[in-house]
Structure formats: C-alpha cells, structure tokens
PDB file of C-alpha atoms in Angstrom:
ATOM      1  CA  UNK C   1      28.266 -13.194  -8.140  1.00 55.00           C
ATOM      2  CA  UNK C   2      29.353 -13.203 -11.122  1.00 61.00           C
ATOM      3  CA  UNK C   3      26.458 -12.184 -13.963  1.00 65.00           C
ATOM      4  CA  UNK C   4      26.269 -14.112 -17.307  1.00 68.00           C
ATOM      5  CA  UNK C   5      26.725 -11.612 -20.114  1.00 71.00           C
ATOM      6  CA  UNK C   6      23.184 -12.037 -21.422  1.00 71.00           C
ATOM      7  CA  UNK C   7      22.236 -10.135 -18.076  1.00 73.00           C
ATOM      8  CA  UNK C   8      24.551  -7.301 -18.998  1.00 79.00           C
ATOM      9  CA  UNK C   9      23.340  -7.485 -22.688  1.00 87.00           C
ATOM     10  CA  UNK C  10      19.344  -7.305 -21.681  1.00 90.00           C
ATOM     11  CA  UNK C  11      19.563  -3.570 -20.587  1.00 91.00           C
ATOM     12  CA  UNK C  12      21.386  -2.423 -23.643  1.00 93.00           C
ATOM     13  CA  UNK C  13      18.589  -4.509 -25.997  1.00 94.00           C
ATOM     14  CA  UNK C  14      15.678  -3.011 -24.026  1.00 94.00           C
ATOM     15  CA  UNK C  15      17.440   0.365 -24.473  1.00 95.00           C
ATOM     16  CA  UNK C  16      17.876  -0.216 -28.163  1.00 96.00           C
ATOM     17  CA  UNK C  17      14.246  -1.015 -28.819  1.00 96.00           C
ATOM     18  CA  UNK C  18      13.459   2.068 -26.472  1.00 96.00           C
ATOM     19  CA  UNK C  19      15.028   4.177 -28.610  1.00 96.00           C
ATOM     20  CA  UNK C  20      13.821   2.312 -32.040  1.00 96.00           C
ATOM     21  CA  UNK C  21      10.672   3.212 -30.478  1.00 95.00           C
ATOM     22  CA  UNK C  22      10.755   6.560 -29.756  1.00 94.00           C
ATOM     23  CA  UNK C  23      12.244   7.114 -33.375  1.00 94.00           C
ATOM     24  CA  UNK C  24       8.620   5.754 -34.694  1.00 94.00           C
ATOM     25  CA  UNK C  25       6.643   7.691 -32.403  1.00 92.00           C
ATOM     26  CA  UNK C  26       8.604  10.879 -33.868  1.00 91.00           C
ATOM     27  CA  UNK C  27       8.510   9.888 -37.256  1.00 90.00           C
ATOM     28  CA  UNK C  28       4.444   9.653 -37.066  1.00 89.00           C
ATOM     29  CA  UNK C  29       4.067  13.116 -35.579  1.00 85.00           C
ATOM     30  CA  UNK C  30       3.275  15.878 -37.580  1.00 83.00           C
ATOM     31  CA  UNK C  31       6.510  18.467 -37.890  1.00 80.00           C
ATOM     32  CA  UNK C  32       6.451  21.434 -36.107  1.00 78.00           C
ATOM     33  CA  UNK C  33       4.218  20.452 -33.056  1.00 78.00           C
ATOM     34  CA  UNK C  34       4.936  20.841 -29.882  1.00 81.00           C
ATOM     35  CA  UNK C  35       3.588  19.355 -26.859  1.00 81.00           C
ATOM     36  CA  UNK C  36       3.134  22.212 -24.228  1.00 81.00           C
ATOM     37  CA  UNK C  37       3.996  25.805 -23.848  1.00 82.00           C
ATOM     38  CA  UNK C  38       7.348  24.555 -22.127  1.00 83.00           C
ATOM     39  CA  UNK C  39       8.370  22.896 -25.039  1.00 86.00           C
ATOM     40  CA  UNK C  40       7.157  25.791 -27.650  1.00 85.00           C
ATOM     41  CA  UNK C  41       9.198  28.524 -25.491  1.00 85.00           C
ATOM     42  CA  UNK C  42      11.962  26.211 -25.141  1.00 89.00           C
ATOM     43  CA  UNK C  43      12.051  25.590 -29.060  1.00 90.00           C
ATOM     44  CA  UNK C  44      11.395  29.447 -29.468  1.00 87.00           C
ATOM     45  CA  UNK C  45      14.483  29.859 -27.448  1.00 87.00           C
ATOM     46  CA  UNK C  46      16.473  27.349 -29.938  1.00 90.00           C
ATOM     47  CA  UNK C  47      15.349  29.390 -32.900  1.00 89.00           C
ATOM     48  CA  UNK C  48      16.588  32.408 -31.402  1.00 88.00           C
ATOM     49  CA  UNK C  49      19.978  31.521 -31.537  1.00 87.00           C
ATOM     50  CA  UNK C  50      22.327  33.484 -33.498  1.00 87.00           C
ATOM     51  CA  UNK C  51      26.033  33.775 -34.025  1.00 85.00           C
ATOM     52  CA  UNK C  52      26.264  37.607 -34.930  1.00 81.00           C
ATOM     53  CA  UNK C  53      29.408  39.067 -33.515  1.00 79.00           C
ATOM     54  CA  UNK C  54      29.219  37.011 -30.700  1.00 78.00           C
ATOM     55  CA  UNK C  55      26.369  34.673 -29.155  1.00 81.00           C
ATOM     56  CA  UNK C  56      23.028  36.262 -28.830  1.00 81.00           C
ATOM     57  CA  UNK C  57      19.911  34.626 -27.797  1.00 83.00           C
ATOM     58  CA  UNK C  58      17.092  37.575 -27.554  1.00 82.00           C
ATOM     59  CA  UNK C  59      14.120  36.654 -29.195  1.00 81.00           C
ATOM     60  CA  UNK C  60      12.603  39.055 -31.711  1.00 82.00           C
ATOM     61  CA  UNK C  61       9.282  40.300 -30.960  1.00 78.00           C
ATOM     62  CA  UNK C  62       7.691  41.507 -34.135  1.00 78.00           C
ATOM     63  CA  UNK C  63       5.121  43.278 -32.201  1.00 78.00           C
ATOM     64  CA  UNK C  64       7.579  45.659 -30.793  1.00 77.00           C
ATOM     65  CA  UNK C  65       6.733  48.552 -33.038  1.00 76.00           C
ATOM     66  CA  UNK C  66       2.950  48.726 -31.844  1.00 80.00           C
ATOM     67  CA  UNK C  67       4.099  47.537 -28.208  1.00 78.00           C
ATOM     68  CA  UNK C  68       7.672  49.412 -27.297  1.00 78.00           C
ATOM     69  CA  UNK C  69       6.879  48.808 -23.655  1.00 78.00           C
ATOM     70  CA  UNK C  70       6.244  45.097 -24.486  1.00 77.00           C
ATOM     71  CA  UNK C  71       3.214  44.659 -22.267  1.00 78.00           C
ATOM     72  CA  UNK C  72       1.254  42.572 -24.717  1.00 75.00           C
ATOM     73  CA  UNK C  73       4.047  39.621 -25.266  1.00 78.00           C
ATOM     74  CA  UNK C  74       1.785  36.588 -26.047  1.00 75.00           C
ATOM     75  CA  UNK C  75       3.689  34.684 -23.500  1.00 76.00           C
ATOM     76  CA  UNK C  76       3.445  33.830 -19.844  1.00 73.00           C
ATOM     77  CA  UNK C  77       5.689  36.322 -17.681  1.00 73.00           C
ATOM     78  CA  UNK C  78       7.169  33.110 -16.109  1.00 74.00           C
ATOM     79  CA  UNK C  79       8.557  32.239 -19.725  1.00 79.00           C
ATOM     80  CA  UNK C  80      10.503  35.139 -20.718  1.00 79.00           C
ATOM     81  CA  UNK C  81      12.600  37.774 -19.125  1.00 80.00           C
ATOM     82  CA  UNK C  82      12.865  41.544 -20.366  1.00 80.00           C
ATOM     83  CA  UNK C  83      16.366  42.803 -20.413  1.00 78.00           C
ATOM     84  CA  UNK C  84      17.777  46.060 -22.270  1.00 77.00           C
ATOM     85  CA  UNK C  85      14.395  46.217 -24.180  1.00 77.00           C
ATOM     86  CA  UNK C  86      15.171  42.790 -25.670  1.00 80.00           C
ATOM     87  CA  UNK C  87      13.468  39.395 -24.601  1.00 82.00           C
ATOM     88  CA  UNK C  88      15.421  36.423 -23.437  1.00 82.00           C
ATOM     89  CA  UNK C  89      13.791  33.142 -22.661  1.00 83.00           C
ATOM     90  CA  UNK C  90      14.073  32.072 -19.022  1.00 81.00           C
ATOM     91  CA  UNK C  91      15.054  28.381 -19.424  1.00 85.00           C
ATOM     92  CA  UNK C  92      18.704  27.301 -19.067  1.00 85.00           C
ATOM     93  CA  UNK C  93      20.668  28.329 -22.185  1.00 86.00           C
ATOM     94  CA  UNK C  94      23.023  25.142 -22.522  1.00 90.00           C
ATOM     95  CA  UNK C  95      20.243  22.650 -23.835  1.00 92.00           C
ATOM     96  CA  UNK C  96      19.230  24.975 -26.842  1.00 91.00           C
ATOM     97  CA  UNK C  97      23.256  25.128 -27.390  1.00 92.00           C
ATOM     98  CA  UNK C  98      24.120  21.905 -27.443  1.00 93.00           C
ATOM     99  CA  UNK C  99      20.914  21.084 -29.313  1.00 95.00           C
ATOM    100  CA  UNK C 100      21.572  23.520 -32.401  1.00 93.00           C
ATOM    101  CA  UNK C 101      24.220  21.666 -34.371  1.00 94.00           C
ATOM    102  CA  UNK C 102      21.297  18.734 -34.532  1.00 94.00           C
ATOM    103  CA  UNK C 103      18.973  21.091 -36.017  1.00 93.00           C
ATOM    104  CA  UNK C 104      21.256  22.637 -38.154  1.00 92.00           C
ATOM    105  CA  UNK C 105      22.405  18.930 -39.361  1.00 92.00           C
ATOM    106  CA  UNK C 106      18.951  16.974 -39.209  1.00 91.00           C
ATOM    107  CA  UNK C 107      16.529  20.043 -39.342  1.00 89.00           C
ATOM    108  CA  UNK C 108      13.188  19.874 -37.155  1.00 87.00           C
ATOM    109  CA  UNK C 109      13.763  15.970 -35.889  1.00 90.00           C
ATOM    110  CA  UNK C 110      17.250  16.769 -35.083  1.00 92.00           C
ATOM    111  CA  UNK C 111      15.578  18.692 -32.259  1.00 92.00           C
ATOM    112  CA  UNK C 112      14.765  15.173 -30.178  1.00 94.00           C
ATOM    113  CA  UNK C 113      17.885  13.592 -30.696  1.00 95.00           C
ATOM    114  CA  UNK C 114      19.409  14.588 -27.636  1.00 95.00           C
ATOM    115  CA  UNK C 115      16.009  13.638 -25.740  1.00 95.00           C
ATOM    116  CA  UNK C 116      15.775  10.428 -27.313  1.00 97.00           C
ATOM    117  CA  UNK C 117      19.275   9.252 -26.631  1.00 96.00           C
ATOM    118  CA  UNK C 118      19.218  10.348 -23.270  1.00 96.00           C
ATOM    119  CA  UNK C 119      16.195   8.476 -22.481  1.00 96.00           C
ATOM    120  CA  UNK C 120      17.935   5.450 -24.306  1.00 96.00           C
ATOM    121  CA  UNK C 121      20.956   6.111 -22.064  1.00 96.00           C
ATOM    122  CA  UNK C 122      18.540   6.501 -18.637  1.00 95.00           C
ATOM    123  CA  UNK C 123      17.296   3.023 -19.735  1.00 96.00           C
ATOM    124  CA  UNK C 124      20.439   1.368 -19.845  1.00 95.00           C
ATOM    125  CA  UNK C 125      21.647   2.980 -17.002  1.00 95.00           C
ATOM    126  CA  UNK C 126      18.811   1.802 -14.450  1.00 93.00           C
ATOM    127  CA  UNK C 127      19.498  -1.968 -15.351  1.00 93.00           C
ATOM    128  CA  UNK C 128      23.301  -1.647 -14.868  1.00 92.00           C
ATOM    129  CA  UNK C 129      22.670   0.173 -11.605  1.00 90.00           C
ATOM    130  CA  UNK C 130      20.247  -2.736 -10.569  1.00 90.00           C
ATOM    131  CA  UNK C 131      22.310  -5.263 -11.815  1.00 90.00           C
ATOM    132  CA  UNK C 132      25.061  -3.961  -9.157  1.00 87.00           C
ATOM    133  CA  UNK C 133      22.958  -3.753  -6.196  1.00 84.00           C
ATOM    134  CA  UNK C 134      21.402  -6.984  -7.058  1.00 86.00           C
ATOM    135  CA  UNK C 135      22.695  -9.219  -9.992  1.00 85.00           C
ATOM    136  CA  UNK C 136      19.840 -10.433 -12.625  1.00 85.00           C
ATOM    137  CA  UNK C 137      17.305  -7.713 -11.739  1.00 86.00           C
ATOM    138  CA  UNK C 138      18.782  -5.088 -14.370  1.00 87.00           C
ATOM    139  CA  UNK C 139      16.309  -6.102 -17.270  1.00 90.00           C
ATOM    140  CA  UNK C 140      13.569  -5.603 -15.045  1.00 91.00           C
ATOM    141  CA  UNK C 141      14.712  -1.987 -13.872  1.00 91.00           C
ATOM    142  CA  UNK C 142      15.154  -1.303 -17.605  1.00 93.00           C
ATOM    143  CA  UNK C 143      11.763  -2.370 -18.333  1.00 93.00           C
ATOM    144  CA  UNK C 144       9.874  -0.619 -15.763  1.00 92.00           C
ATOM    145  CA  UNK C 145      11.884   2.725 -16.587  1.00 92.00           C
ATOM    146  CA  UNK C 146      10.830   2.325 -20.414  1.00 93.00           C
ATOM    147  CA  UNK C 147       7.187   1.479 -20.150  1.00 90.00           C
ATOM    148  CA  UNK C 148       5.974   3.090 -16.686  1.00 88.00           C
ATOM    149  CA  UNK C 149       7.222   6.112 -16.190  1.00 88.00           C
ATOM    150  CA  UNK C 150       7.169   9.353 -18.177  1.00 89.00           C
ATOM    151  CA  UNK C 151      10.471   8.804 -19.736  1.00 92.00           C
ATOM    152  CA  UNK C 152       9.223   7.743 -22.713  1.00 93.00           C
ATOM    153  CA  UNK C 153       6.970  10.830 -22.775  1.00 91.00           C
ATOM    154  CA  UNK C 154       9.930  13.125 -22.231  1.00 93.00           C
ATOM    155  CA  UNK C 155      12.339  11.027 -24.537  1.00 94.00           C
ATOM    156  CA  UNK C 156      10.001  12.158 -27.425  1.00 93.00           C
ATOM    157  CA  UNK C 157       9.393  15.828 -26.408  1.00 92.00           C
ATOM    158  CA  UNK C 158      11.775  19.079 -26.990  1.00 92.00           C
ATOM    159  CA  UNK C 159      13.002  19.138 -23.052  1.00 92.00           C
ATOM    160  CA  UNK C 160      15.722  18.266 -21.034  1.00 91.00           C
ATOM    161  CA  UNK C 161      14.522  15.867 -18.697  1.00 92.00           C
ATOM    162  CA  UNK C 162      15.908  12.872 -20.063  1.00 93.00           C
ATOM    163  CA  UNK C 163      19.493  14.621 -20.172  1.00 94.00           C
ATOM    164  CA  UNK C 164      18.999  15.592 -16.379  1.00 92.00           C
ATOM    165  CA  UNK C 165      18.091  11.711 -15.587  1.00 93.00           C
ATOM    166  CA  UNK C 166      20.971  10.421 -17.747  1.00 95.00           C
ATOM    167  CA  UNK C 167      23.198  12.309 -15.509  1.00 94.00           C
ATOM    168  CA  UNK C 168      21.953  11.568 -12.206  1.00 92.00           C
ATOM    169  CA  UNK C 169      21.677   7.682 -13.255  1.00 93.00           C
ATOM    170  CA  UNK C 170      25.247   8.237 -14.715  1.00 93.00           C
ATOM    171  CA  UNK C 171      26.487   9.742 -11.276  1.00 92.00           C
ATOM    172  CA  UNK C 172      24.581   6.918  -9.200  1.00 90.00           C
ATOM    173  CA  UNK C 173      26.284   4.192 -11.466  1.00 91.00           C
ATOM    174  CA  UNK C 174      29.835   5.264 -10.651  1.00 90.00           C
ATOM    175  CA  UNK C 175      29.020   5.530  -7.136  1.00 86.00           C
ATOM    176  CA  UNK C 176      27.491   1.669  -6.765  1.00 84.00           C
ATOM    177  CA  UNK C 177      30.316   0.581  -8.683  1.00 81.00           C
ATOM    178  CA  UNK C 178      32.861   2.159  -5.999  1.00 76.00           C
ATOM    179  CA  UNK C 179      32.834  -0.846  -3.248  1.00 72.00           C
ATOM    180  CA  UNK C 180      34.091  -3.172  -6.041  1.00 77.00           C
ATOM    181  CA  UNK C 181      36.405  -0.689  -7.825  1.00 77.00           C
ATOM    182  CA  UNK C 182      37.330   1.955  -5.267  1.00 75.00           C
ATOM    183  CA  UNK C 183      38.646   4.938  -7.605  1.00 82.00           C
ATOM    184  CA  UNK C 184      38.604   8.318  -5.755  1.00 85.00           C
ATOM    185  CA  UNK C 185      38.459   9.948  -9.415  1.00 88.00           C
ATOM    186  CA  UNK C 186      34.943   8.383 -10.405  1.00 89.00           C
ATOM    187  CA  UNK C 187      33.419   9.941  -7.143  1.00 90.00           C
ATOM    188  CA  UNK C 188      34.611  13.422  -8.685  1.00 93.00           C
ATOM    189  CA  UNK C 189      33.599  12.453 -12.093  1.00 94.00           C
ATOM    190  CA  UNK C 190      29.792  11.442 -10.156  1.00 92.00           C
ATOM    191  CA  UNK C 191      29.710  14.946  -8.288  1.00 92.00           C
ATOM    192  CA  UNK C 192      30.665  16.764 -11.593  1.00 94.00           C
ATOM    193  CA  UNK C 193      27.747  15.099 -13.683  1.00 94.00           C
ATOM    194  CA  UNK C 194      25.090  16.283 -11.097  1.00 92.00           C
ATOM    195  CA  UNK C 195      26.705  19.712 -11.179  1.00 92.00           C
ATOM    196  CA  UNK C 196      26.338  19.765 -15.342  1.00 92.00           C
ATOM    197  CA  UNK C 197      23.028  18.696 -14.347  1.00 90.00           C
ATOM    198  CA  UNK C 198      22.137  21.320 -11.995  1.00 88.00           C
ATOM    199  CA  UNK C 199      23.439  24.268 -13.410  1.00 86.00           C
ATOM    200  CA  UNK C 200      23.315  23.515 -16.945  1.00 87.00           C
ATOM    201  CA  UNK C 201      20.081  21.658 -17.735  1.00 89.00           C
ATOM    202  CA  UNK C 202      17.766  21.086 -14.729  1.00 86.00           C
ATOM    203  CA  UNK C 203      18.295  23.272 -10.975  1.00 82.00           C
ATOM    204  CA  UNK C 204      16.103  20.281  -9.496  1.00 82.00           C
ATOM    205  CA  UNK C 205      19.206  18.080 -10.228  1.00 86.00           C
ATOM    206  CA  UNK C 206      20.714  19.949  -7.441  1.00 84.00           C
ATOM    207  CA  UNK C 207      17.911  18.561  -4.918  1.00 82.00           C
ATOM    208  CA  UNK C 208      19.360  15.224  -6.182  1.00 86.00           C
ATOM    209  CA  UNK C 209      22.659  15.798  -5.684  1.00 87.00           C
ATOM    210  CA  UNK C 210      21.667  17.251  -1.693  1.00 86.00           C
ATOM    211  CA  UNK C 211      20.013  13.349  -1.263  1.00 84.00           C
ATOM    212  CA  UNK C 212      23.285  11.814  -2.998  1.00 84.00           C
ATOM    213  CA  UNK C 213      25.685  13.686  -0.923  1.00 84.00           C
ATOM    214  CA  UNK C 214      23.924  12.704   2.159  1.00 83.00           C
ATOM    215  CA  UNK C 215      23.177   9.143   1.634  1.00 79.00           C
ATOM    216  CA  UNK C 216      27.245   8.720   0.584  1.00 79.00           C
ATOM    217  CA  UNK C 217      27.626   9.875   4.255  1.00 81.00           C
ATOM    218  CA  UNK C 218      25.272   7.362   5.820  1.00 77.00           C
ATOM    219  CA  UNK C 219      26.261   4.473   4.073  1.00 73.00           C
ATOM    220  CA  UNK C 220      30.248   4.822   3.903  1.00 75.00           C
ATOM    221  CA  UNK C 221      32.040   3.841   6.637  1.00 74.00           C
ATOM    222  CA  UNK C 222      35.688   4.815   8.084  1.00 73.00           C
ATOM    223  CA  UNK C 223      37.742   7.183   6.409  1.00 75.00           C
ATOM    224  CA  UNK C 224      35.388   7.353   3.146  1.00 71.00           C
ATOM    225  CA  UNK C 225      32.687   9.016   5.229  1.00 75.00           C
ATOM    226  CA  UNK C 226      34.741  12.157   5.184  1.00 81.00           C
ATOM    227  CA  UNK C 227      36.653  11.624   2.392  1.00 81.00           C
ATOM    228  CA  UNK C 228      33.808  10.559  -0.517  1.00 84.00           C
ATOM    229  CA  UNK C 229      31.002  13.290  -0.192  1.00 86.00           C
ATOM    230  CA  UNK C 230      33.799  16.067   0.174  1.00 88.00           C
ATOM    231  CA  UNK C 231      35.418  14.584  -3.135  1.00 89.00           C
ATOM    232  CA  UNK C 232      31.761  14.495  -4.853  1.00 89.00           C
ATOM    233  CA  UNK C 233      31.051  18.244  -3.719  1.00 91.00           C
ATOM    234  CA  UNK C 234      34.481  19.088  -5.242  1.00 92.00           C
ATOM    235  CA  UNK C 235      33.101  17.869  -8.608  1.00 93.00           C
ATOM    236  CA  UNK C 236      29.773  18.798  -8.456  1.00 92.00           C
ATOM    237  CA  UNK C 237      31.494  22.502  -8.078  1.00 92.00           C
ATOM    238  CA  UNK C 238      33.412  21.793 -10.812  1.00 93.00           C
ATOM    239  CA  UNK C 239      30.472  20.378 -13.241  1.00 92.00           C
ATOM    240  CA  UNK C 240      28.564  23.666 -12.495  1.00 91.00           C
ATOM    241  CA  UNK C 241      31.208  25.738 -13.790  1.00 91.00           C
ATOM    242  CA  UNK C 242      30.298  25.547 -17.816  1.00 90.00           C
ATOM    243  CA  UNK C 243      26.296  25.821 -17.105  1.00 87.00           C
ATOM    244  CA  UNK C 244      27.345  28.765 -14.650  1.00 86.00           C
ATOM    245  CA  UNK C 245      29.341  30.677 -16.871  1.00 88.00           C
ATOM    246  CA  UNK C 246      26.988  30.422 -19.705  1.00 85.00           C
ATOM    247  CA  UNK C 247      23.956  31.651 -17.541  1.00 81.00           C
ATOM    248  CA  UNK C 248      26.874  34.525 -16.179  1.00 81.00           C
ATOM    249  CA  UNK C 249      27.580  35.539 -19.750  1.00 80.00           C
ATOM    250  CA  UNK C 250      23.820  35.486 -21.209  1.00 77.00           C
ATOM    251  CA  UNK C 251      21.888  36.508 -18.233  1.00 74.00           C
ATOM    252  CA  UNK C 252      24.289  38.367 -15.438  1.00 70.00           C
ATOM    253  CA  UNK C 253      23.437  35.488 -12.947  1.00 72.00           C
ATOM    254  CA  UNK C 254      24.691  32.483 -12.368  1.00 73.00           C
ATOM    255  CA  UNK C 255      21.376  30.912 -12.227  1.00 71.00           C
ATOM    256  CA  UNK C 256      19.091  31.038 -15.266  1.00 69.00           C
ATOM    257  CA  UNK C 257      16.219  33.624 -14.947  1.00 69.00           C
ATOM    258  CA  UNK C 258      13.936  30.353 -14.030  1.00 68.00           C
ATOM    259  CA  UNK C 259      15.635  28.976 -11.330  1.00 66.00           C
ATOM    260  CA  UNK C 260      15.892  32.660  -9.902  1.00 62.00           C
ATOM    261  CA  UNK C 261      12.027  33.245 -10.161  1.00 61.00           C
ATOM    262  CA  UNK C 262      11.174  29.988  -8.992  1.00 60.00           C
ATOM    263  CA  UNK C 263      13.502  30.069  -5.698  1.00 57.00           C
ATOM    264  CA  UNK C 264      11.851  33.174  -4.377  1.00 55.00           C
ATOM    265  CA  UNK C 265      11.011  32.618  -0.563  1.00 54.00           C
ATOM    266  CA  UNK C 266       7.505  32.845   0.241  1.00 54.00           C
ATOM    267  CA  UNK C 267       6.120  35.912   2.039  1.00 58.00           C
ATOM    268  CA  UNK C 268       5.463  36.130   5.886  1.00 62.00           C
ATOM    269  CA  UNK C 269       1.855  36.682   4.692  1.00 64.00           C
ATOM    270  CA  UNK C 270       1.479  33.502   2.614  1.00 56.00           C
ATOM    271  CA  UNK C 271       3.217  31.715   5.521  1.00 55.00           C
ATOM    272  CA  UNK C 272       0.684  33.010   7.850  1.00 57.00           C
ATOM    273  CA  UNK C 273      -2.263  32.380   5.662  1.00 57.00           C
ATOM    274  CA  UNK C 274      -1.542  28.769   6.160  1.00 52.00           C
ATOM    275  CA  UNK C 275      -0.491  29.356   9.270  1.00 48.00           C
ATOM    276  CA  UNK C 276       2.706  27.978   8.859  1.00 48.00           C
ATOM    277  CA  UNK C 277       1.671  24.586   8.598  1.00 50.00           C
ATOM    278  CA  UNK C 278       2.512  24.426   5.039  1.00 53.00           C
ATOM    279  CA  UNK C 279       6.051  25.167   5.123  1.00 55.00           C
ATOM    280  CA  UNK C 280       7.038  21.707   4.491  1.00 55.00           C
ATOM    281  CA  UNK C 281       4.540  21.410   1.260  1.00 53.00           C
ATOM    282  CA  UNK C 282       6.094  24.726   0.108  1.00 53.00           C
ATOM    283  CA  UNK C 283      10.040  23.554   0.494  1.00 54.00           C
ATOM    284  CA  UNK C 284       8.826  20.060  -1.509  1.00 51.00           C
ATOM    285  CA  UNK C 285       6.657  21.610  -4.138  1.00 49.00           C
ATOM    286  CA  UNK C 286       6.206  25.510  -3.756  1.00 51.00           C
ATOM    287  CA  UNK C 287       3.058  27.170  -3.100  1.00 49.00           C
ATOM    288  CA  UNK C 288       1.319  27.392  -6.358  1.00 51.00           C
ATOM    289  CA  UNK C 289      -0.056  23.581  -6.503  1.00 49.00           C
ATOM    290  CA  UNK C 290      -2.892  22.601  -4.799  1.00 51.00           C
ATOM    291  CA  UNK C 291      -2.857  21.550  -0.792  1.00 54.00           C
ATOM    292  CA  UNK C 292      -3.993  18.367  -1.265  1.00 56.00           C
ATOM    293  CA  UNK C 293      -0.948  17.855  -3.691  1.00 55.00           C
ATOM    294  CA  UNK C 294       1.400  19.381  -1.471  1.00 53.00           C
ATOM    295  CA  UNK C 295       0.788  17.152   1.517  1.00 58.00           C
ATOM    296  CA  UNK C 296       0.462  14.169  -0.615  1.00 62.00           C
ATOM    297  CA  UNK C 297       4.147  14.660  -1.825  1.00 58.00           C
ATOM    298  CA  UNK C 298       4.903  15.373   2.134  1.00 59.00           C
ATOM    299  CA  UNK C 299       3.583  12.143   2.912  1.00 67.00           C
ATOM    300  CA  UNK C 300       5.228  10.311  -0.113  1.00 67.00           C
ATOM    301  CA  UNK C 301       8.780  12.116   1.294  1.00 63.00           C
ATOM    302  CA  UNK C 302       7.499  10.831   4.815  1.00 69.00           C
ATOM    303  CA  UNK C 303       7.161   7.091   3.228  1.00 72.00           C
ATOM    304  CA  UNK C 304      10.879   7.307   1.910  1.00 68.00           C
ATOM    305  CA  UNK C 305      12.179   8.137   4.916  1.00 68.00           C
ATOM    306  CA  UNK C 306      10.321   5.393   6.789  1.00 71.00           C
ATOM    307  CA  UNK C 307      11.438   3.062   3.779  1.00 69.00           C
ATOM    308  CA  UNK C 308      14.991   4.197   4.464  1.00 64.00           C
ATOM    309  CA  UNK C 309      14.763   2.943   8.131  1.00 63.00           C
ATOM    310  CA  UNK C 310      13.216  -0.370   7.269  1.00 64.00           C
ATOM    311  CA  UNK C 311      16.086  -0.993   4.727  1.00 62.00           C
ATOM    312  CA  UNK C 312      18.884  -0.698   7.517  1.00 56.00           C
ATOM    313  CA  UNK C 313      17.023  -2.374  10.087  1.00 52.00           C
ATOM    314  CA  UNK C 314      14.657  -5.147   8.206  1.00 49.00           C
ATOM    315  CA  UNK C 315      15.827  -5.218   4.422  1.00 46.00           C
ATOM    316  CA  UNK C 316      13.123  -7.910   3.535  1.00 43.00           C
ATOM    317  CA  UNK C 317      10.674  -5.398   4.600  1.00 39.00           C
ATOM    318  CA  UNK C 318      12.283  -2.887   2.661  1.00 38.00           C
ATOM    319  CA  UNK C 319      10.786  -4.210  -1.106  1.00 36.00           C
ATOM    320  CA  UNK C 320       7.386  -3.458   0.169  1.00 33.00           C
TER     321      UNK C 320
END
C-alpha cells in the first residue's frame, strides 16, 4: 500500500510541534533548577568536566578539609563512587561529555538540547515505525507518544532517557524496513544503535536488545533466522565500544559504577526471606521496590507474552 505524502509528514509535523512545546516549557522554567536528585547529580557530573592535562570528571568536595574520610558527603551513596580519595558520579560519562559542547555554547539552556532533540526524534520515529507496520497510523503513534507517555516530561529534563529511546526506536525502524529493503548493513547498524545506548547512556537498553534479538529470531524465516540476529549481535558489540572504552578509562570498569552497583545479585538471605517466590519480580524490577509493584510488573510481563501468542494466532484479538 502506497502512503500519500501527508501520511509521512504528519509525524514530522507532530514532532516539530512537540519540540516547540518543550522549548516553551523550558523557557518558562526558572534557571538552574532541577527536577530530581538524579538530574541534579548528573548536572554536577557535567559541571565537573575539566580538560586539565587530560579529561577529568572528579567532583570537587569543598568539605574535604573538614571531612578527609568523606563520610559526610551530602549525596546519596548510590549517586557517587570514591576512588583514590576523589568523588566520581556514578552515572555513565558519555551523556555529560556529549552535552558539554552545548553547555559551553548556550549556557544553562544548552544542557537540554539533546533531551529535547531526542524526544522530538522519538516522536517522529514512533510514527515512522507505525506507518511501516500499518500505513496511515503514524500520526496516531506520534501523538500518543508525545502526549500520553513520560517522554514529554523527560524531554524537558537533564536526563538521557529520550536519547536512549531514540536509539531504540531508530533500531526498530531499521528492522521494520528490512522486509521491503533487505539490507544487511541496516541490521548491523540497528544493533550498533542499541549497543551505543546500552553502554553509553542507559544500561537498561540492553534488556531491549535481548528482547529485540529474540523477536528477530522468532519472526524471521529461513536462512535469515540464523543470519540476522548474529548480525545485529555483532553490531551491538561494535556499538558498545565507545561507551565501554570511556567507562574503562574513567572508572577502570567496562560498565559505569551505577550499572555495577545495580546489577549485584541478591543474597541467599533475601531470597529465603521471600521464600524464593520473589525471584521473578527481583529480575524484572529489583528488590528495593514494594512487592505489589514487583508483582504488578510480573503480571504485565505475562500479559505481554499472552499478547504475543494472540498476535500469532488471532491477529484481530491482539489489538485488545
């Protein structure tokens, strides 16, 4: 089915309006205000970047003269890491580094350039993917993403969520295009986009990549089933290289400190305390959230599996 040009342009128009709305919201906000401790600590990481005989990102601790052991640092323990008598923020450094030029060029409001662009690109890509799956529905997907998800909020915050989302949707857009334009390099690029998102911006993009590779294996037929997922896997590995090397250089580990801390396995004592029935919720959302939220997530995951089954057996029911 050939789509009219207007069907392709509607997601672009919605994305443009979205970017203008985000810009207006940011212009109306008082300067130097952050929404949460996460945003504030990421901003502190950005402000700590120095190119003094090399790249340095340790955070100056003005109270060090009075607190040499750094036991009274006014930050949550999960927000920073101590190495060599210095404080380093636990977040991936790539987001701060790619934001640095915009802060230098445009000051305070420059730090929101990439989140806004990431949000706008995500809104457009959602429409592009929807148009490819069902022509003419792109504007609905773009509008839903723009006004009924947290993307509008995250696009106006100093946070890397929208950049990671844009990389995920970019990978998805390349793959849904593959049946019409079977280009193997596009599969590698899709994997590289996920790898860059996982190693450089948000570790949870790796979960998307696992689901992505699994779905690619399930829906591909013939030789492609054994060719396309490995190609995407190679791309994923290549995409991880920039973020992993940066983490290794700055932190001595291929993963940023927050990823290392958040992926520690639960203790046997904890598993016994929940009689091991909490293993699935722990894998999905961790053990620091209320149990009702954990089991709610497990239930939602089960519904997704059920929807996948219906999509294969009864496509008209899957819309429910």
